[in-house]
C-alpha cells in the first residue's frame, strides 16, 4: 500500500493567527489560510472554502485542520496512511465527546472497532478532515453559493447527497483546545475529543483496526439526560434532528423499562452512585448509569457482528482506547455549565459508575 501525496492547510482568523502559525510550523502543514473577511459576519465556511481550494494540484488527498486544535507531530504520517487504506473516503480525525457522532464513536470503541461510519442526521465534526482532492473540489462547488455559515453542517448535507457519510477515526489523535468560538459555539462549553489517544496507540489501530459500518440504535446524552438515536431516524420529517428520550425510544430497541429497572436494582453500585450524586445530583447519576447500561448492551451486539472481521492490532492499545472512550462519557453527559466541576475525583467516580453499567448492559437481555 503506497502512501498518497497529501497536502494540508490550517484555517484561521486573524485573532488566532499566532496560534495558527505555531500549529502549522509544528505539524509541518503546507498552507495557512486566513478568513478573507474577518470583520464580516462569522462564517467558518467562508474560510473553509479557501482552505479546501489550497489543495496542491498533484495531491491525491487534502487535509484541513482548524486553528484551535492540538495534534501529535506524526499527524501527517497517520493521516496519509489512513488515506492510503481508505482512498475514496472522507476521513474525520476528531469527534466531539457530547455529540451523536461522539456517542457513535464511543459505542464503536467498546465494540472493538477503530473506524465507524458517521450518522447522517448530525453535523460532521470538521476540526480535522481529510478528503480525496476530487471530493474536496466537489464540496467547494457544492458549497460555493450556500447561505450556510457552518462548514460542519454543510459537510453532512453534501455527504448525505452522495449517499455515504464520513468515516470517523475512533481513536482521536486531534484534540480541541479552549472554549472560545469564533463561529458561535461557546455556549456548548468545554468540548473535547470523545476518545483521546496517543499517536503510539492510534497508529496501528487506525492502520489495521476494524470498521463498524452500522452500529444500530445509539444511546447518547445531552444536557444531563439520556436519549436514543434510532435506526433510520434521518428519514423523519425533521431530517432526524429531533431528540428521543430513552424511555420514549425504548420500545424500538426490544428492551423494556422493567428490564432496565431490574438491572439497576441488581447492579447499580450504590456507593459510587452516591459519590457522583454528591456533586451532580442523584438524577444525573442514575441517568448516566442507565445511558451506559444501554451503551454496553448495544456495544456487545456490535462486537458480535464484528467478530468475523480480521484485524491485527495490539490488544493493549485497543483496551486503552476503550477506557479512554468510557472516561469521557460522564463529563460529556453533563450540562455545559457543570462540566468545569468535573475534576479528577469526579471523573474517576463517573468512570467507575459508567463501567459498572456497561458490564451490566453486556448481560442485559431483550424483552
CSV table of C-alpha atoms in Angstrom, one decimal:
chain,number,residue,atom,x,y,z
A,1,UNK,CA,0.0,0.0,0.0
A,2,UNK,CA,1.7,3.2,-1.2
A,3,UNK,CA,1.4,6.4,0.8
A,4,UNK,CA,-0.5,9.0,-1.2
A,5,UNK,CA,0.7,12.6,-1.8
A,6,UNK,CA,-1.1,14.5,0.9
A,7,UNK,CA,-1.3,18.3,1.0
A,8,UNK,CA,-2.6,20.2,4.1
A,9,UNK,CA,-3.8,23.5,5.4
A,10,UNK,CA,-4.8,25.2,8.6
A,11,UNK,CA,-7.7,27.6,8.5
A,12,UNK,CA,-7.7,30.6,10.9
A,13,UNK,CA,-9.0,34.0,11.8
A,14,UNK,CA,-6.7,37.0,12.5
A,15,UNK,CA,-7.4,36.9,16.2
A,16,UNK,CA,-5.8,33.4,16.3
A,17,UNK,CA,-3.1,34.0,13.7
A,18,UNK,CA,-0.2,33.5,16.0
A,19,UNK,CA,-1.7,30.2,17.3
A,20,UNK,CA,-2.3,29.0,13.8
A,21,UNK,CA,1.3,29.8,12.7
A,22,UNK,CA,2.7,27.8,15.6
A,23,UNK,CA,0.4,24.9,14.7
A,24,UNK,CA,1.3,25.0,11.0
A,25,UNK,CA,5.0,25.1,11.8
A,26,UNK,CA,4.9,22.3,14.4
A,27,UNK,CA,2.8,19.9,12.3
A,28,UNK,CA,4.6,20.8,9.0
A,29,UNK,CA,1.3,21.9,7.4
A,30,UNK,CA,1.6,23.3,3.9
A,31,UNK,CA,-0.7,26.3,3.9
A,32,UNK,CA,-2.1,28.9,6.3
A,33,UNK,CA,-5.5,30.2,5.2
A,34,UNK,CA,-6.9,33.3,6.9
A,35,UNK,CA,-10.5,34.4,6.9
A,36,UNK,CA,-10.8,36.7,3.9
A,37,UNK,CA,-13.5,38.9,5.6
A,38,UNK,CA,-12.6,38.9,9.3
A,39,UNK,CA,-14.9,41.8,10.0
A,40,UNK,CA,-17.9,40.3,8.3
A,41,UNK,CA,-20.5,38.0,9.8
A,42,UNK,CA,-18.9,34.9,11.5
A,43,UNK,CA,-18.6,32.1,8.9
A,44,UNK,CA,-16.4,29.0,9.2
A,45,UNK,CA,-17.5,28.1,5.7
A,46,UNK,CA,-16.0,31.2,4.2
A,47,UNK,CA,-12.6,30.3,5.3
A,48,UNK,CA,-13.1,26.6,4.8
A,49,UNK,CA,-13.7,27.0,1.1
A,50,UNK,CA,-10.3,28.7,0.7
A,51,UNK,CA,-8.6,26.1,2.8
A,52,UNK,CA,-10.0,23.3,0.6
A,53,UNK,CA,-9.0,25.3,-2.5
A,54,UNK,CA,-5.4,25.2,-1.2
A,55,UNK,CA,-5.0,21.5,-2.2
A,56,UNK,CA,-1.9,21.0,-4.2
A,57,UNK,CA,-2.6,20.1,-7.8
A,58,UNK,CA,-0.6,16.9,-7.6
A,59,UNK,CA,-2.0,15.8,-4.3
A,60,UNK,CA,-4.4,12.8,-4.1
A,61,UNK,CA,-5.7,13.9,-0.7
A,62,UNK,CA,-6.0,17.2,1.2
A,63,UNK,CA,-6.2,17.7,5.0
A,64,UNK,CA,-7.7,20.7,6.6
A,65,UNK,CA,-7.4,21.4,10.3
A,66,UNK,CA,-8.8,24.3,12.3
A,67,UNK,CA,-6.6,26.6,14.4
A,68,UNK,CA,-7.9,25.6,17.8
A,69,UNK,CA,-6.6,22.1,18.0
A,70,UNK,CA,-3.6,20.1,19.3
A,71,UNK,CA,-2.2,17.1,17.5
A,72,UNK,CA,0.9,14.9,17.5
A,73,UNK,CA,3.9,15.6,15.4
A,74,UNK,CA,3.1,12.3,13.5
A,75,UNK,CA,-0.3,13.7,12.3
A,76,UNK,CA,0.5,13.9,8.6
A,77,UNK,CA,2.0,10.4,8.5
A,78,UNK,CA,-1.0,8.9,10.3
A,79,UNK,CA,-3.5,10.7,8.0
A,80,UNK,CA,-1.5,9.7,4.9
A,81,UNK,CA,-1.6,6.0,5.9
A,82,UNK,CA,-5.3,6.3,6.6
A,83,UNK,CA,-5.9,7.8,3.2
A,84,UNK,CA,-4.0,5.0,1.6
A,85,UNK,CA,-6.2,2.5,3.4
A,86,UNK,CA,-9.4,4.3,2.5
A,87,UNK,CA,-8.6,6.2,-0.7
A,88,UNK,CA,-12.2,7.1,-1.6
A,89,UNK,CA,-13.4,8.1,1.9
A,90,UNK,CA,-13.9,11.3,3.8
A,91,UNK,CA,-11.9,10.8,7.0
A,92,UNK,CA,-12.5,12.6,10.2
A,93,UNK,CA,-9.8,12.6,13.0
A,94,UNK,CA,-11.7,14.4,15.8
A,95,UNK,CA,-15.2,13.8,17.1
A,96,UNK,CA,-16.9,15.8,19.8
A,97,UNK,CA,-17.5,13.9,23.1
A,98,UNK,CA,-21.0,15.3,23.6
A,99,UNK,CA,-22.5,14.7,20.1
A,100,UNK,CA,-24.4,11.8,18.5
A,101,UNK,CA,-21.3,11.1,16.4
A,102,UNK,CA,-19.3,11.1,19.7
A,103,UNK,CA,-21.7,8.5,21.1
A,104,UNK,CA,-21.4,6.5,17.9
A,105,UNK,CA,-17.6,6.5,18.3
A,106,UNK,CA,-17.8,5.6,22.0
A,107,UNK,CA,-20.0,2.6,21.1
A,108,UNK,CA,-17.6,1.6,18.3
A,109,UNK,CA,-14.7,1.7,20.7
A,110,UNK,CA,-16.4,-0.6,23.2
A,111,UNK,CA,-17.3,-2.9,20.3
A,112,UNK,CA,-13.6,-3.1,19.3
A,113,UNK,CA,-13.8,-1.0,16.1
A,114,UNK,CA,-11.3,1.7,15.3
A,115,UNK,CA,-13.4,3.4,12.5
A,116,UNK,CA,-17.1,4.0,12.4
A,117,UNK,CA,-19.5,5.5,9.8
A,118,UNK,CA,-20.9,8.8,10.9
A,119,UNK,CA,-24.6,9.3,11.4
A,120,UNK,CA,-26.4,11.2,8.7
A,121,UNK,CA,-28.6,13.4,10.9
A,122,UNK,CA,-25.9,15.4,12.6
A,123,UNK,CA,-23.1,17.8,11.7
A,124,UNK,CA,-19.8,16.4,10.5
A,125,UNK,CA,-17.1,17.4,13.0
A,126,UNK,CA,-14.7,19.5,10.9
A,127,UNK,CA,-11.7,20.2,13.2
A,128,UNK,CA,-9.5,17.8,11.2
A,129,UNK,CA,-10.9,16.3,7.9
A,130,UNK,CA,-9.1,14.7,5.0
A,131,UNK,CA,-10.8,14.4,1.6
A,132,UNK,CA,-9.7,13.0,-1.7
A,133,UNK,CA,-8.9,16.0,-3.8
A,134,UNK,CA,-11.8,15.3,-6.3
A,135,UNK,CA,-14.2,15.2,-3.3
A,136,UNK,CA,-12.7,18.5,-2.0
A,137,UNK,CA,-13.3,20.1,-5.4
A,138,UNK,CA,-16.9,18.7,-5.5
A,139,UNK,CA,-17.5,20.1,-2.0
A,140,UNK,CA,-16.3,23.5,-3.0
A,141,UNK,CA,-18.6,23.6,-6.0
A,142,UNK,CA,-21.5,22.4,-3.9
A,143,UNK,CA,-20.9,24.9,-1.1
A,144,UNK,CA,-19.8,27.9,-3.1
A,145,UNK,CA,-23.2,29.7,-3.2
A,146,UNK,CA,-24.6,28.4,0.1
A,147,UNK,CA,-26.0,30.8,2.7
A,148,UNK,CA,-24.9,28.3,5.4
A,149,UNK,CA,-22.0,29.6,7.6
A,150,UNK,CA,-21.2,26.3,9.3
A,151,UNK,CA,-18.9,24.1,7.3
A,152,UNK,CA,-19.7,21.1,9.5
A,153,UNK,CA,-23.4,21.3,8.8
A,154,UNK,CA,-22.9,21.7,5.1
A,155,UNK,CA,-20.5,18.7,5.0
A,156,UNK,CA,-23.3,16.5,6.3
A,157,UNK,CA,-25.7,17.8,3.6
A,158,UNK,CA,-23.1,17.1,1.0
A,159,UNK,CA,-22.2,13.6,2.2
A,160,UNK,CA,-25.9,12.7,2.5
A,161,UNK,CA,-26.5,13.7,-1.1
A,162,UNK,CA,-23.6,11.5,-2.2
A,163,UNK,CA,-25.1,8.5,-0.2
A,164,UNK,CA,-22.1,8.0,2.1
A,165,UNK,CA,-21.2,9.7,5.3
A,166,UNK,CA,-17.7,10.2,6.5
A,167,UNK,CA,-15.6,7.7,8.4
A,168,UNK,CA,-14.8,8.7,12.0
A,169,UNK,CA,-11.5,7.7,13.5
A,170,UNK,CA,-12.5,6.2,16.8
A,171,UNK,CA,-9.1,6.9,18.5
A,172,UNK,CA,-8.9,10.7,18.3
A,173,UNK,CA,-5.4,11.9,17.5
A,174,UNK,CA,-6.6,15.6,17.4
A,175,UNK,CA,-7.9,17.4,20.4
A,176,UNK,CA,-9.9,20.6,20.7
A,177,UNK,CA,-8.3,23.3,22.8
A,178,UNK,CA,-10.0,26.3,24.5
A,179,UNK,CA,-13.7,27.1,24.9
A,180,UNK,CA,-14.0,30.2,22.8
A,181,UNK,CA,-15.7,30.1,19.4
A,182,UNK,CA,-15.5,32.5,16.5
A,183,UNK,CA,-18.5,30.7,14.9
A,184,UNK,CA,-20.9,30.9,17.9
A,185,UNK,CA,-20.3,27.6,19.7
A,186,UNK,CA,-19.1,28.9,23.0
A,187,UNK,CA,-22.4,28.1,24.7
A,188,UNK,CA,-21.5,24.4,24.3
A,189,UNK,CA,-18.9,24.9,27.0
A,190,UNK,CA,-15.9,22.5,27.3
A,191,UNK,CA,-15.8,20.5,24.1
A,192,UNK,CA,-13.2,17.7,23.9
A,193,UNK,CA,-12.4,14.6,21.9
A,194,UNK,CA,-14.6,11.5,22.7
A,195,UNK,CA,-11.6,9.2,22.7
A,196,UNK,CA,-8.2,11.0,23.0
A,197,UNK,CA,-5.5,8.5,22.0
A,198,UNK,CA,-1.7,9.0,21.8
A,199,UNK,CA,-0.1,8.5,18.4
A,200,UNK,CA,1.7,5.4,19.5
A,201,UNK,CA,-1.6,3.6,20.1
A,202,UNK,CA,-3.6,5.3,17.3
A,203,UNK,CA,-1.1,4.4,14.6
A,204,UNK,CA,-1.7,0.6,14.5
A,205,UNK,CA,-5.3,0.9,15.4
A,206,UNK,CA,-6.1,3.2,12.5
A,207,UNK,CA,-3.9,1.3,10.1
A,208,UNK,CA,-5.4,-2.2,10.8
A,209,UNK,CA,-8.4,-1.9,13.0
A,210,UNK,CA,-11.9,-2.9,12.2
A,211,UNK,CA,-14.6,-0.7,10.6
A,212,UNK,CA,-18.2,-0.5,12.1
A,213,UNK,CA,-20.5,0.5,9.3
A,214,UNK,CA,-23.8,0.3,11.1
A,215,UNK,CA,-23.9,0.4,14.9
A,216,UNK,CA,-27.7,0.2,15.1
A,217,UNK,CA,-29.6,2.4,17.6
A,218,UNK,CA,-27.2,4.7,19.6
A,219,UNK,CA,-27.6,5.8,23.2
A,220,UNK,CA,-26.3,9.4,23.8
A,221,UNK,CA,-26.5,12.1,26.4
A,222,UNK,CA,-27.1,15.8,26.2
A,223,UNK,CA,-27.5,18.3,29.0
A,224,UNK,CA,-27.6,15.6,31.7
A,225,UNK,CA,-30.3,13.5,30.1
A,226,UNK,CA,-30.2,10.2,28.1
A,227,UNK,CA,-31.5,9.8,24.6
A,228,UNK,CA,-31.5,7.2,21.8
A,229,UNK,CA,-30.8,7.8,18.2
A,230,UNK,CA,-33.0,5.3,16.3
A,231,UNK,CA,-32.0,3.5,13.1
A,232,UNK,CA,-33.4,5.4,10.1
A,233,UNK,CA,-34.2,8.5,12.2
A,234,UNK,CA,-32.9,10.7,9.4
A,235,UNK,CA,-35.9,9.8,7.3
A,236,UNK,CA,-38.2,11.6,9.6
A,237,UNK,CA,-39.9,15.0,8.7
A,238,UNK,CA,-37.3,16.9,10.6
A,239,UNK,CA,-34.4,15.1,9.0
A,240,UNK,CA,-33.7,13.2,12.2
A,241,UNK,CA,-32.6,16.3,14.1
A,242,UNK,CA,-35.1,15.7,16.9
A,243,UNK,CA,-34.2,14.0,20.1
A,244,UNK,CA,-35.9,10.9,21.6
A,245,UNK,CA,-35.7,10.4,25.3
A,246,UNK,CA,-34.6,6.9,26.1
A,247,UNK,CA,-37.9,5.9,27.7
A,248,UNK,CA,-39.8,7.0,24.6
A,249,UNK,CA,-37.4,5.2,22.2
A,250,UNK,CA,-37.1,2.0,24.3
A,251,UNK,CA,-39.9,0.0,22.5
A,252,UNK,CA,-37.9,0.3,19.2
A,253,UNK,CA,-34.9,-1.4,20.8
A,254,UNK,CA,-36.5,-4.5,22.1
A,255,UNK,CA,-35.8,-3.6,25.7
A,256,UNK,CA,-38.3,-2.8,28.4
A,257,UNK,CA,-38.4,-0.4,31.3
A,258,UNK,CA,-38.9,-3.4,33.5
A,259,UNK,CA,-35.6,-4.9,32.3
A,260,UNK,CA,-33.8,-1.6,32.8
A,261,UNK,CA,-35.3,-1.2,36.3
A,262,UNK,CA,-34.3,-4.8,37.3
A,263,UNK,CA,-30.8,-4.3,36.0
A,264,UNK,CA,-30.5,-1.1,38.0
A,265,UNK,CA,-31.8,-2.7,41.2
A,266,UNK,CA,-29.4,-5.5,40.9
A,267,UNK,CA,-26.2,-3.9,39.5
A,268,UNK,CA,-26.2,-0.2,40.4
A,269,UNK,CA,-23.2,0.3,42.8
A,270,UNK,CA,-24.8,2.5,45.5
A,271,UNK,CA,-21.5,3.8,46.9
A,272,UNK,CA,-20.2,5.0,43.6
A,273,UNK,CA,-23.6,6.4,42.6
A,274,UNK,CA,-23.7,8.3,45.8
A,275,UNK,CA,-20.3,9.7,45.2
A,276,UNK,CA,-21.4,11.0,41.7
A,277,UNK,CA,-24.6,12.3,43.2
A,278,UNK,CA,-22.9,14.4,45.8
A,279,UNK,CA,-21.6,16.7,43.1
A,280,UNK,CA,-24.1,16.3,40.3
A,281,UNK,CA,-27.2,15.0,41.9
A,282,UNK,CA,-28.9,11.7,42.1
A,283,UNK,CA,-31.0,12.2,38.9
A,284,UNK,CA,-27.8,12.7,36.9
A,285,UNK,CA,-26.1,9.7,38.5
A,286,UNK,CA,-29.0,7.4,37.6
A,287,UNK,CA,-29.3,8.8,34.1
A,288,UNK,CA,-25.6,8.3,33.4
A,289,UNK,CA,-25.9,4.7,34.7
A,290,UNK,CA,-28.9,4.0,32.5
A,291,UNK,CA,-27.2,5.6,29.5
A,292,UNK,CA,-24.1,3.4,29.9
A,293,UNK,CA,-26.3,0.3,30.5
A,294,UNK,CA,-27.8,0.8,27.1
A,295,UNK,CA,-24.4,1.6,25.6
A,296,UNK,CA,-22.9,-1.6,27.0
A,297,UNK,CA,-25.9,-3.6,25.6
A,298,UNK,CA,-25.7,-2.2,22.1
A,299,UNK,CA,-21.8,-2.3,22.0
A,300,UNK,CA,-22.0,-6.0,22.8
A,301,UNK,CA,-24.3,-6.6,19.9
A,302,UNK,CA,-22.0,-4.6,17.6
A,303,UNK,CA,-19.0,-6.6,18.8
A,304,UNK,CA,-20.7,-9.8,17.9
A,305,UNK,CA,-21.3,-8.5,14.4
A,306,UNK,CA,-17.7,-7.6,14.1
A,307,UNK,CA,-16.4,-10.9,15.4
A,308,UNK,CA,-15.7,-12.4,12.0
A,309,UNK,CA,-13.8,-9.3,10.8
A,310,UNK,CA,-10.0,-9.8,10.8
A,311,UNK,CA,-7.7,-7.2,12.4
A,312,UNK,CA,-4.1,-7.2,13.6
A,313,UNK,CA,-3.9,-4.6,16.3
A,314,UNK,CA,-2.3,-4.6,19.8
A,315,UNK,CA,-4.9,-5.7,22.3
A,316,UNK,CA,-3.4,-3.4,25.0
A,317,UNK,CA,-3.8,-0.4,22.7
A,318,UNK,CA,-7.4,-1.5,21.9
A,319,UNK,CA,-8.1,-1.8,25.7
A,320,UNK,CA,-6.6,1.7,26.4
A,321,UNK,CA,-8.8,3.1,23.6
A,322,UNK,CA,-11.9,1.6,25.2
A,323,UNK,CA,-11.0,3.1,28.6
A,324,UNK,CA,-10.4,6.5,27.1
A,325,UNK,CA,-13.8,6.5,25.4
A,326,UNK,CA,-15.6,5.5,28.7
A,327,UNK,CA,-13.7,8.1,30.7
A,328,UNK,CA,-15.3,10.9,28.7
A,329,UNK,CA,-18.9,9.6,29.0
A,330,UNK,CA,-19.6,11.3,32.3
A,331,UNK,CA,-18.1,14.7,31.6
A,332,UNK,CA,-19.7,14.8,28.2
A,333,UNK,CA,-23.1,13.9,29.6
A,334,UNK,CA,-23.1,16.9,31.9
A,335,UNK,CA,-24.8,20.1,31.1
A,336,UNK,CA,-22.2,22.5,29.7
A,337,UNK,CA,-22.2,24.8,32.7
A,338,UNK,CA,-21.5,21.8,35.0
A,339,UNK,CA,-18.5,20.4,33.1
A,340,UNK,CA,-15.9,22.6,34.8
A,341,UNK,CA,-16.9,20.9,38.1
A,342,UNK,CA,-15.6,17.5,36.8
A,343,UNK,CA,-12.2,17.3,38.3
A,344,UNK,CA,-10.1,14.2,38.6
A,345,UNK,CA,-12.0,12.7,41.5
A,346,UNK,CA,-15.4,13.4,39.9
A,347,UNK,CA,-14.2,11.9,36.6
A,348,UNK,CA,-12.9,8.8,38.4
A,349,UNK,CA,-16.2,8.3,40.1
A,350,UNK,CA,-18.2,8.8,36.9
A,351,UNK,CA,-16.0,6.4,35.0
A,352,UNK,CA,-16.4,3.7,37.7
A,353,UNK,CA,-20.2,4.2,37.6
A,354,UNK,CA,-20.1,4.0,33.7
A,355,UNK,CA,-18.1,0.8,33.7
A,356,UNK,CA,-20.4,-0.9,36.1
A,357,UNK,CA,-23.4,-0.1,33.9
A,358,UNK,CA,-21.6,-1.1,30.7
A,359,UNK,CA,-20.8,-4.5,32.1
A,360,UNK,CA,-24.3,-4.9,33.3
A,361,UNK,CA,-25.5,-3.9,29.8
A,362,UNK,CA,-23.4,-6.5,28.2
A,363,UNK,CA,-25.5,-9.1,30.0
A,364,UNK,CA,-28.9,-7.4,29.5
A,365,UNK,CA,-31.5,-9.5,27.7
A,366,UNK,CA,-34.2,-8.3,25.4
A,367,UNK,CA,-37.8,-8.2,26.5
